[in-house]
Amino acid sequence: MPYPDTIPLQPRRSSAENAMPPRIHAFLIHLAASATLALLTLALVYGLWYPPPLQKALGVTGIYLLLLGVDVVIGPTLTLVVFKPGKKSLYLDLAIIVCLQLAAFAYGLWTVADGRPAWLVFNTDRFDVAQAYQLDEHHSDAIPAHYRNPPWLGPRWVAAHMPTNAKAYDAALFKAIFSGVDIPLRPALYYPLAEAKDEIRKHLQPLDTLKRFNPAAAVDKAHARWPEADTFLPLMAKVRPMTVLMRKDTVQVVAIVDLNPWE
């Protein structure tokens, strides 16, 4: 059979037909910008404010990821709904959406920031996590200058003690019982952790004790990662207790690990 002189070609689609619909394009741009902002704040939250494993100890992960998911999805979705080229109020609508999204995002971020672990406080025979919003900042003139402002670049280690004055001791005890403001939440009672070494040494526990409350393999794995640790103290937190690995000879903190320090 002879071949035809010409082969019929499929008609080419115009560039306008190949182009992405403007509303989809706007949606993807908004989604990319929202996702980038979310990733940056994730680094801030989990890199500085809630270093592992404190995010588990305080239960922030579920709340913050839900906040990010809602904020990242709703803003771009509203853009997809309202975007219509040539619409007179388009720029105003988009500006309102972005402003509302940023306001909601800022509020959520501030809430997470306000709950950040500010101080890890040695208290009697353990450490306690003191979150920023819990701190008793009344009578700030009585708080040492370096403890007045909760740190923003990660939690810091300190110790706290009951007042030695009988009247102040009774007042602190009364406040702890009836107001819920315990010693670890009162920066006026803080002092450097290094000055509490003798008191800390009295309460250090051997690592093998952890095997009573955790799988032996988990304890051995933690010890293998931080071989310099040979003792521990409990860490009390809002949602989940943790374990502070320490060196007995120098009474130094080695690491916080996700192990149960008690039954």
CSV table of C-alpha atoms in Angstrom, one decimal:
chain,number,residue,atom,x,y,z
A,1,MET,CA,0.0,0.0,0.0
A,2,PRO,CA,1.5,3.4,-0.9
A,3,TYR,CA,2.2,5.7,1.9
A,4,PRO,CA,0.3,9.0,1.9
A,5,ASP,CA,2.2,12.1,1.1
A,6,THR,CA,1.2,13.7,4.3
A,7,ILE,CA,0.4,12.3,7.8
A,8,PRO,CA,-2.5,14.0,9.6
A,9,LEU,CA,-1.3,15.6,12.8
A,10,GLN,CA,-3.2,16.1,16.0
A,11,PRO,CA,-4.0,19.8,16.4
A,12,ARG,CA,-1.7,21.5,18.8
A,13,ARG,CA,-3.2,23.0,21.9
A,14,SER,CA,-2.7,26.6,22.4
A,15,SER,CA,-0.4,27.9,25.3
A,16,ALA,CA,-3.5,29.3,26.9
A,17,GLU,CA,-5.1,25.8,27.0
A,18,ASN,CA,-1.9,24.3,28.5
A,19,ALA,CA,-1.6,27.0,31.1
A,20,MET,CA,-2.5,26.2,34.7
A,21,PRO,CA,-5.8,27.8,35.8
A,22,PRO,CA,-5.1,31.0,37.7
A,23,ARG,CA,-6.9,30.0,40.8
A,24,ILE,CA,-4.9,26.7,41.0
A,25,HIS,CA,-1.7,28.7,40.5
A,26,ALA,CA,-2.6,31.2,43.3
A,27,PHE,CA,-3.5,28.2,45.6
A,28,LEU,CA,-0.2,26.5,45.0
A,29,ILE,CA,1.8,29.8,45.6
A,30,HIS,CA,-0.1,30.4,48.9
A,31,LEU,CA,0.3,26.8,49.9
A,32,ALA,CA,4.1,26.9,49.3
A,33,ALA,CA,4.5,30.1,51.2
A,34,SER,CA,2.4,28.7,54.1
A,35,ALA,CA,4.4,25.4,54.2
A,36,THR,CA,7.7,27.3,54.1
A,37,LEU,CA,6.7,29.4,57.1
A,38,ALA,CA,5.5,26.3,58.9
A,39,LEU,CA,8.8,24.5,58.4
A,40,LEU,CA,10.8,27.6,59.7
A,41,THR,CA,8.7,27.7,62.8
A,42,LEU,CA,9.1,23.9,63.3
A,43,ALA,CA,12.8,24.4,63.4
A,44,LEU,CA,12.3,27.2,66.0
A,45,VAL,CA,9.9,25.2,68.2
A,46,TYR,CA,11.8,21.9,68.2
A,47,GLY,CA,15.3,23.2,67.7
A,48,LEU,CA,15.2,25.8,70.5
A,49,TRP,CA,12.1,26.0,72.6
A,50,TYR,CA,11.3,22.3,73.0
A,51,PRO,CA,14.5,20.3,72.4
A,52,PRO,CA,14.0,16.5,72.3
A,53,PRO,CA,12.7,14.8,74.3
A,54,LEU,CA,11.0,17.7,76.1
A,55,GLN,CA,8.4,18.0,73.4
A,56,LYS,CA,7.1,14.6,74.6
A,57,ALA,CA,7.4,15.5,78.3
A,58,LEU,CA,5.1,18.5,77.7
A,59,GLY,CA,2.8,17.1,75.1
A,60,VAL,CA,3.3,19.9,72.6
A,61,THR,CA,3.6,17.9,69.4
A,62,GLY,CA,0.0,17.0,68.8
A,63,ILE,CA,-1.2,20.5,69.6
A,64,TYR,CA,1.3,22.3,67.4
A,65,LEU,CA,1.1,20.0,64.4
A,66,LEU,CA,-2.7,20.4,64.5
A,67,LEU,CA,-2.3,24.2,64.6
A,68,LEU,CA,0.1,24.1,61.7
A,69,GLY,CA,-2.1,21.8,59.7
A,70,VAL,CA,-5.2,23.9,60.1
A,71,ASP,CA,-3.4,27.1,59.4
A,72,VAL,CA,-1.5,25.8,56.4
A,73,VAL,CA,-4.5,24.2,54.8
A,74,ILE,CA,-7.3,26.8,55.5
A,75,GLY,CA,-5.5,29.9,54.2
A,76,PRO,CA,-4.6,28.4,50.7
A,77,THR,CA,-8.1,26.7,50.5
A,78,LEU,CA,-9.8,30.1,51.0
A,79,THR,CA,-7.6,31.5,48.3
A,80,LEU,CA,-8.7,28.7,46.0
A,81,VAL,CA,-12.4,29.5,46.8
A,82,VAL,CA,-12.3,33.3,46.3
A,83,PHE,CA,-9.8,33.7,43.5
A,84,LYS,CA,-11.4,34.8,40.3
A,85,PRO,CA,-9.4,36.9,37.7
A,86,GLY,CA,-11.0,40.2,37.1
A,87,LYS,CA,-13.0,40.2,40.4
A,88,LYS,CA,-13.1,43.8,41.7
A,89,SER,CA,-12.6,42.9,45.3
A,90,LEU,CA,-10.0,40.1,44.6
A,91,TYR,CA,-7.0,41.9,46.2
A,92,LEU,CA,-9.0,43.0,49.2
A,93,ASP,CA,-10.2,39.4,49.7
A,94,LEU,CA,-6.7,38.0,49.4
A,95,ALA,CA,-5.3,40.6,51.8
A,96,ILE,CA,-8.0,39.8,54.4
A,97,ILE,CA,-7.3,36.0,54.1
A,98,VAL,CA,-3.5,36.6,54.5
A,99,CYS,CA,-4.0,38.9,57.5
A,100,LEU,CA,-6.4,36.5,59.2
A,101,GLN,CA,-4.1,33.6,58.6
A,102,LEU,CA,-1.0,35.4,59.9
A,103,ALA,CA,-3.0,36.6,63.0
A,104,ALA,CA,-4.1,33.0,63.8
A,105,PHE,CA,-0.6,31.7,63.1
A,106,ALA,CA,1.0,34.4,65.4
A,107,TYR,CA,-1.5,33.7,68.2
A,108,GLY,CA,-0.8,29.9,68.0
A,109,LEU,CA,3.0,30.5,67.9
A,110,TRP,CA,2.8,32.8,70.9
A,111,THR,CA,0.8,30.2,72.8
A,112,VAL,CA,3.4,27.6,72.1
A,113,ALA,CA,6.2,30.1,73.0
A,114,ASP,CA,4.5,30.9,76.3
A,115,GLY,CA,4.4,27.3,77.2
A,116,ARG,CA,8.1,26.6,76.4
A,117,PRO,CA,10.2,25.0,79.1
A,118,ALA,CA,12.2,27.9,80.5
A,119,TRP,CA,14.0,26.4,83.5
A,120,LEU,CA,14.9,22.9,84.5
A,121,VAL,CA,15.0,23.2,88.3
A,122,PHE,CA,16.6,21.0,90.8
A,123,ASN,CA,14.1,20.7,93.6
A,124,THR,CA,14.9,18.6,96.7
A,125,ASP,CA,15.5,15.2,95.1
A,126,ARG,CA,14.6,15.7,91.4
A,127,PHE,CA,14.3,18.1,88.5
A,128,ASP,CA,11.1,19.9,87.6
A,129,VAL,CA,10.3,21.6,84.3
A,130,ALA,CA,9.2,25.2,84.8
A,131,GLN,CA,7.3,26.5,81.8
A,132,ALA,CA,7.3,30.2,81.0
A,133,TYR,CA,3.6,30.8,81.6
A,134,GLN,CA,3.8,29.1,85.0
A,135,LEU,CA,6.5,31.3,86.6
A,136,ASP,CA,5.6,33.5,89.5
A,137,GLU,CA,7.0,36.9,88.6
A,138,HIS,CA,5.3,38.8,91.4
A,139,HIS,CA,7.7,41.0,93.4
A,140,SER,CA,10.1,41.0,90.5
A,141,ASP,CA,12.6,43.2,92.4
A,142,ALA,CA,13.3,40.2,94.6
A,143,ILE,CA,14.2,38.0,91.6
A,144,PRO,CA,18.0,38.0,90.7
A,145,ALA,CA,18.5,39.9,87.4
A,146,HIS,CA,19.7,36.8,85.5
A,147,TYR,CA,16.5,34.9,86.4
A,148,ARG,CA,13.9,37.7,85.7
A,149,ASN,CA,13.4,36.9,82.0
A,150,PRO,CA,12.6,33.3,80.9
A,151,PRO,CA,15.2,32.3,78.3
A,152,TRP,CA,14.3,32.2,74.6
A,153,LEU,CA,17.1,30.1,73.3
A,154,GLY,CA,16.3,26.9,75.1
A,155,PRO,CA,15.8,25.8,78.8
A,156,ARG,CA,18.5,26.4,81.3
A,157,TRP,CA,19.5,24.4,84.4
A,158,VAL,CA,19.1,25.9,87.9
A,159,ALA,CA,18.4,24.9,91.4
A,160,ALA,CA,15.8,26.2,93.9
A,161,HIS,CA,15.7,26.2,97.6
A,162,MET,CA,13.2,27.0,100.3
A,163,PRO,CA,13.8,30.3,102.2
A,164,THR,CA,15.9,30.0,105.4
A,165,ASN,CA,14.0,32.8,107.1
A,166,ALA,CA,11.1,31.2,109.1
A,167,LYS,CA,8.5,33.8,108.1
A,168,ALA,CA,9.5,33.5,104.4
A,169,TYR,CA,9.5,29.7,104.7
A,170,ASP,CA,6.0,29.6,106.0
A,171,ALA,CA,4.8,32.1,103.3
A,172,ALA,CA,6.4,29.9,100.5
A,173,LEU,CA,4.9,26.8,101.9
A,174,PHE,CA,1.5,28.4,102.2
A,175,LYS,CA,1.7,29.7,98.6
A,176,ALA,CA,2.7,26.2,97.3
A,177,ILE,CA,-0.2,24.5,99.0
A,178,PHE,CA,-3.0,27.0,98.4
A,179,SER,CA,-1.9,28.8,95.2
A,180,GLY,CA,-0.2,25.9,93.4
A,181,VAL,CA,2.9,28.0,92.9
A,182,ASP,CA,5.6,25.5,94.1
A,183,ILE,CA,9.2,26.2,94.7
A,184,PRO,CA,10.4,25.4,91.1
A,185,LEU,CA,8.1,28.1,89.7
A,186,ARG,CA,9.5,30.9,91.8
A,187,PRO,CA,12.6,32.5,90.1
A,188,ALA,CA,13.2,34.5,93.3
A,189,LEU,CA,14.4,31.2,94.9
A,190,TYR,CA,16.7,30.1,92.1
A,191,TYR,CA,20.5,29.8,92.4
A,192,PRO,CA,23.2,28.3,90.1
A,193,LEU,CA,23.0,24.5,89.7
A,194,ALA,CA,26.8,24.3,90.3
A,195,GLU,CA,26.2,25.5,93.9
A,196,ALA,CA,23.8,22.6,94.5
A,197,LYS,CA,26.3,19.8,93.8
A,198,ASP,CA,26.5,18.6,97.4
A,199,GLU,CA,22.7,18.4,97.7
A,200,ILE,CA,22.3,16.7,94.3
A,201,ARG,CA,24.9,14.1,95.1
A,202,LYS,CA,22.9,12.9,98.1
A,203,HIS,CA,20.0,11.9,95.8
A,204,LEU,CA,21.6,10.4,92.8
A,205,GLN,CA,20.4,7.0,91.9
A,206,PRO,CA,22.2,4.1,90.1
A,207,LEU,CA,21.3,3.5,86.5
A,208,ASP,CA,20.3,-0.1,87.1
A,209,THR,CA,17.3,1.2,89.1
A,210,LEU,CA,15.8,2.3,85.8
A,211,LYS,CA,15.5,-1.3,84.7
A,212,ARG,CA,12.8,-1.8,87.3
A,213,PHE,CA,10.6,0.7,85.4
A,214,ASN,CA,11.8,0.3,81.8
A,215,PRO,CA,12.9,-2.5,79.4
A,216,ALA,CA,16.5,-3.4,80.2
A,217,ALA,CA,17.4,-3.0,76.5
A,218,ALA,CA,16.1,0.7,76.5
A,219,VAL,CA,18.3,1.5,79.5
A,220,ASP,CA,21.3,-0.2,78.0
A,221,LYS,CA,20.8,1.7,74.7
A,222,ALA,CA,20.7,5.0,76.5
A,223,HIS,CA,23.8,4.2,78.5
A,224,ALA,CA,25.6,3.1,75.3
A,225,ARG,CA,24.8,6.5,73.7
A,226,TRP,CA,26.0,8.4,76.8
A,227,PRO,CA,28.6,6.1,78.4
A,228,GLU,CA,29.9,8.8,80.7
A,229,ALA,CA,26.5,8.8,82.6
A,230,ASP,CA,26.5,6.5,85.6
A,231,THR,CA,23.6,7.8,87.7
A,232,PHE,CA,20.4,9.7,87.3
A,233,LEU,CA,17.6,11.8,88.8
A,234,PRO,CA,13.9,12.0,87.8
A,235,LEU,CA,12.6,14.9,85.8
A,236,MET,CA,9.0,15.8,86.5
A,237,ALA,CA,7.0,17.4,83.6
A,238,LYS,CA,3.4,18.3,82.9
A,239,VAL,CA,2.6,15.3,80.7
A,240,ARG,CA,5.3,12.7,81.0
A,241,PRO,CA,8.2,12.2,83.4
A,242,MET,CA,11.7,11.8,82.0
A,243,THR,CA,15.1,10.8,83.3
A,244,VAL,CA,18.1,13.1,83.7
A,245,LEU,CA,21.4,11.1,83.1
A,246,MET,CA,24.3,12.4,85.2
A,247,ARG,CA,27.9,11.9,86.1
A,248,LYS,CA,28.4,11.0,89.7
A,249,ASP,CA,32.0,12.2,90.1
A,250,THR,CA,31.4,15.7,88.7
A,251,VAL,CA,27.6,15.9,89.4
A,252,GLN,CA,27.1,17.2,85.8
A,253,VAL,CA,24.0,16.8,83.7
A,254,VAL,CA,24.7,14.5,80.7
A,255,ALA,CA,21.4,14.2,78.9
A,256,ILE,CA,17.6,14.0,79.2
A,257,VAL,CA,16.2,10.6,78.0
A,258,ASP,CA,12.8,9.3,77.5
A,259,LEU,CA,12.9,6.7,80.3
A,260,ASN,CA,10.4,6.4,83.2
A,261,PRO,CA,12.2,7.3,86.4
A,262,TRP,CA,9.6,5.6,88.7
A,263,GLU,CA,6.6,3.4,88.6
